[in-house]
CSV table of C-alpha atoms in Angstrom, one decimal:
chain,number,residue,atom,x,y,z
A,1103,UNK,CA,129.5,108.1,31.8
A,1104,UNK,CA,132.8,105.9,31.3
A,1105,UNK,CA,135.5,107.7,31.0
A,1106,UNK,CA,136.7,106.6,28.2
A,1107,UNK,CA,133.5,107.6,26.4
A,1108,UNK,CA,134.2,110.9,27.8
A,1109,UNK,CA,137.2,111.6,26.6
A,1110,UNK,CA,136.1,110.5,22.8
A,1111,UNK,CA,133.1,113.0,22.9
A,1112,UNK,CA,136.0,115.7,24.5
A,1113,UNK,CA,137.2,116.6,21.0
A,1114,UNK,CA,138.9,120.1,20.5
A,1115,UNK,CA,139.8,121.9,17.2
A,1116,UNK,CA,143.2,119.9,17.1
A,1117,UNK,CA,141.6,116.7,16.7
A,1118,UNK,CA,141.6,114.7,13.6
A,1119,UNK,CA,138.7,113.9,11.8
A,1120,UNK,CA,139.2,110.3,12.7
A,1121,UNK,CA,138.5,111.5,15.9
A,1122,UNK,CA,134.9,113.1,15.2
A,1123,UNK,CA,133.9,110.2,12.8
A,1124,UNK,CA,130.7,108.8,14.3
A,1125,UNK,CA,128.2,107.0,13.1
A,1126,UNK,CA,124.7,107.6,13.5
A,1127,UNK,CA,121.4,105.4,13.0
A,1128,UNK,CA,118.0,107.5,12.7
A,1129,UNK,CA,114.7,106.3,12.0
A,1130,UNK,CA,113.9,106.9,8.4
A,1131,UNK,CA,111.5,110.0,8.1
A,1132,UNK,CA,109.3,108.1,5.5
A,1133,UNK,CA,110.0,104.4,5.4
A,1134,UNK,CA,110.3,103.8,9.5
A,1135,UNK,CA,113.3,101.9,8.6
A,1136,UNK,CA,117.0,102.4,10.7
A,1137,UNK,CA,119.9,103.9,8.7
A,1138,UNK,CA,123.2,103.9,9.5
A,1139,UNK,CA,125.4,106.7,8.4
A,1140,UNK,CA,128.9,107.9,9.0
A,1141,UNK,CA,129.0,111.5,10.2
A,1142,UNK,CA,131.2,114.0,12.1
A,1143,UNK,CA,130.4,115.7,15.5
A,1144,UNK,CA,131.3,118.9,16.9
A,1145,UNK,CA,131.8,120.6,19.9
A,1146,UNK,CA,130.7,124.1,20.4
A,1147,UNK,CA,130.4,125.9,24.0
A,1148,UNK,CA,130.9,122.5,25.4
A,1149,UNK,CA,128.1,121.0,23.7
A,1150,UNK,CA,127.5,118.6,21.1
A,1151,UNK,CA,126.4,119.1,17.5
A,1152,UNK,CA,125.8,116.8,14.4
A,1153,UNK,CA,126.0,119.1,11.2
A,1154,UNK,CA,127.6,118.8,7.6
A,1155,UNK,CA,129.0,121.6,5.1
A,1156,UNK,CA,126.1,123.0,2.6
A,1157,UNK,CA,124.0,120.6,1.6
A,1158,UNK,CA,120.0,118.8,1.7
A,1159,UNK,CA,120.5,115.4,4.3
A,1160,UNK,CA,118.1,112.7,4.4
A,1161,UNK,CA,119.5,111.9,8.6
A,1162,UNK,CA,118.2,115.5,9.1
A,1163,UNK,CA,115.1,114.7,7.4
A,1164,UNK,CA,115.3,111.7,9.8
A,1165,UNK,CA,116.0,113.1,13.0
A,1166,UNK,CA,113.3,116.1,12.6
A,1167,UNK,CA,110.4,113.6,12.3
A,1168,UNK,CA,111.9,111.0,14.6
A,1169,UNK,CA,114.5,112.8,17.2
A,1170,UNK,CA,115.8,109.9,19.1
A,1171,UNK,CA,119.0,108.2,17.3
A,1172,UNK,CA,121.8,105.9,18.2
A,1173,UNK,CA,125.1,107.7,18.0
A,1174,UNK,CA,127.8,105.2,17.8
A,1175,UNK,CA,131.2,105.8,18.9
A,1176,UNK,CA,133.8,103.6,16.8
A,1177,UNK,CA,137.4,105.3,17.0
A,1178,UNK,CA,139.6,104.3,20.0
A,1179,UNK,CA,136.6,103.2,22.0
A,1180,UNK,CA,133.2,102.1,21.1
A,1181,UNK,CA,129.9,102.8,22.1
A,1182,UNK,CA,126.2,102.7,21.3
A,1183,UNK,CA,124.8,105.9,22.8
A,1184,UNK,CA,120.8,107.0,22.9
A,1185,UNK,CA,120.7,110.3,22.0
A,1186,UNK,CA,118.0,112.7,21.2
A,1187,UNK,CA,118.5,115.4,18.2
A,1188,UNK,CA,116.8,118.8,18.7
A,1189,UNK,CA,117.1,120.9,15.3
A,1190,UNK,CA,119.0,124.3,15.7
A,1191,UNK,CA,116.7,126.8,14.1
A,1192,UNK,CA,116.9,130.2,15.7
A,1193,UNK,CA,118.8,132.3,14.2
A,1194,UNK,CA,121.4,133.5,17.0
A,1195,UNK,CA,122.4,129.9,18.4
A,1196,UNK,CA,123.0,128.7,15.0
A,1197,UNK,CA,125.3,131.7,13.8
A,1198,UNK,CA,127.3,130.9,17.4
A,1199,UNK,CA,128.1,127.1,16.6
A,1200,UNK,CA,128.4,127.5,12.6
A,1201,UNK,CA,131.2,130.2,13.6
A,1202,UNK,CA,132.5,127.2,15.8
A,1203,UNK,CA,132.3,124.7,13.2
A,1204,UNK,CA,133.9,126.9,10.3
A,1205,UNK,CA,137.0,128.1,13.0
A,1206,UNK,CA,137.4,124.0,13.9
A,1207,UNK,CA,137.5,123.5,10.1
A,1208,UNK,CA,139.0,126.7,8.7
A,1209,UNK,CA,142.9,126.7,10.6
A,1210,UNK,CA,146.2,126.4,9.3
A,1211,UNK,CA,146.7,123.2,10.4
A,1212,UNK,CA,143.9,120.7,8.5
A,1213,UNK,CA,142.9,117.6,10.6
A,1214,UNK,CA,140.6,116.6,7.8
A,1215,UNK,CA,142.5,117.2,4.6
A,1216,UNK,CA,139.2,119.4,2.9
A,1217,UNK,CA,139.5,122.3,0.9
A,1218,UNK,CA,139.9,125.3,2.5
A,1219,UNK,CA,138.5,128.2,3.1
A,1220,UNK,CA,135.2,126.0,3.7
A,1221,UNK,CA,131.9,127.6,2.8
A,1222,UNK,CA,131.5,131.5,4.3
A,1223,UNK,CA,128.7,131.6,7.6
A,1224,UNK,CA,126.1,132.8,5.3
A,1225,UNK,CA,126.0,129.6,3.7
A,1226,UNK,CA,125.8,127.5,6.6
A,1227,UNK,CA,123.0,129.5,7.2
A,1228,UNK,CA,121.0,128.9,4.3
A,1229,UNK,CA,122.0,125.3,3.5
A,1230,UNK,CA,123.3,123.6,6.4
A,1231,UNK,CA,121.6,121.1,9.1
A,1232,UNK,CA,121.9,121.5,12.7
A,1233,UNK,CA,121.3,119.2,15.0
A,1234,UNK,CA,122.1,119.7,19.2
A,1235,UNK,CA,122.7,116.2,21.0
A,1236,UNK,CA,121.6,115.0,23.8
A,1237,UNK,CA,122.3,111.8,25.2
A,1238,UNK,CA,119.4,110.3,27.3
A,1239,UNK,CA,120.2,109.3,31.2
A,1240,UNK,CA,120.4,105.4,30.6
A,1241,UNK,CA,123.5,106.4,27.4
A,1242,UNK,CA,124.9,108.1,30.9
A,1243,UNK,CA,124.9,105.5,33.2
């Protein structure tokens, strides 16, 4: 993978949400037809992760029945990269990265500018998508 890409998908808690602005296109669930969104990505344990605060997405709805995606890269360097989405269900892993998520969201200094505290664990639990990414071997070539 380019370096360049590298470093864009190497964000840390300090970055600014520009930073983690993506966008994604999934295949609609229903319809069959692309959407393009604009999202943030994480990092947790040195891995990727699309998710959102509390709330019912159509993109998870989309990557569930139809896992492979485009994540596009457009902040300091762009890039179209295939990616496969694998829902986050069990229990344990998704309590690990949420508790990720809400520390890279919840610190003194905001790189986002949302209210804070954000929603307790429990409700990222209950409401909240999660999606691990993988990038397939021709997005790392």
């Amino acid at each position: 993978m380019d370096t360049s890409i590298q470093n864009a998908l190497a964000i840390t808690p300090a970055s600014r949400a520009r930073e983690r602005t993506i966008d994604i296109t999934t295949t609609g669930a229903r319809t069959g037809r692309h959407h393009r969104i604009e999202v943030w990505f994480y990092r947790a344990d040195g891995e990727i992760y699309l998710s959102t605060q509390p709330a019912r997405r159509d993109w998870y709805a989309n990557i569930v029945k139809n896992p492979g995606f485009t994540f596009h890269l457009k902040h300091g360097v762009r890039a179209d990269l295939d990616a496969v989405g694998t829902p986050i269900r069990d229990a344990a892993h998704r309590t690990r990265v949420f508790r990720a998520i809400i520390a890279d969201l919840d610190q003194a200094w905001n790189p986002a500018g949302i209210p804070q505290p954000v929603e307790p664990l429990e409700q990222w639990m209950a409401g909240s998508p999660l999606v691990h990414v993988t990038f397939t071997k021709e997005a790392l070539t």
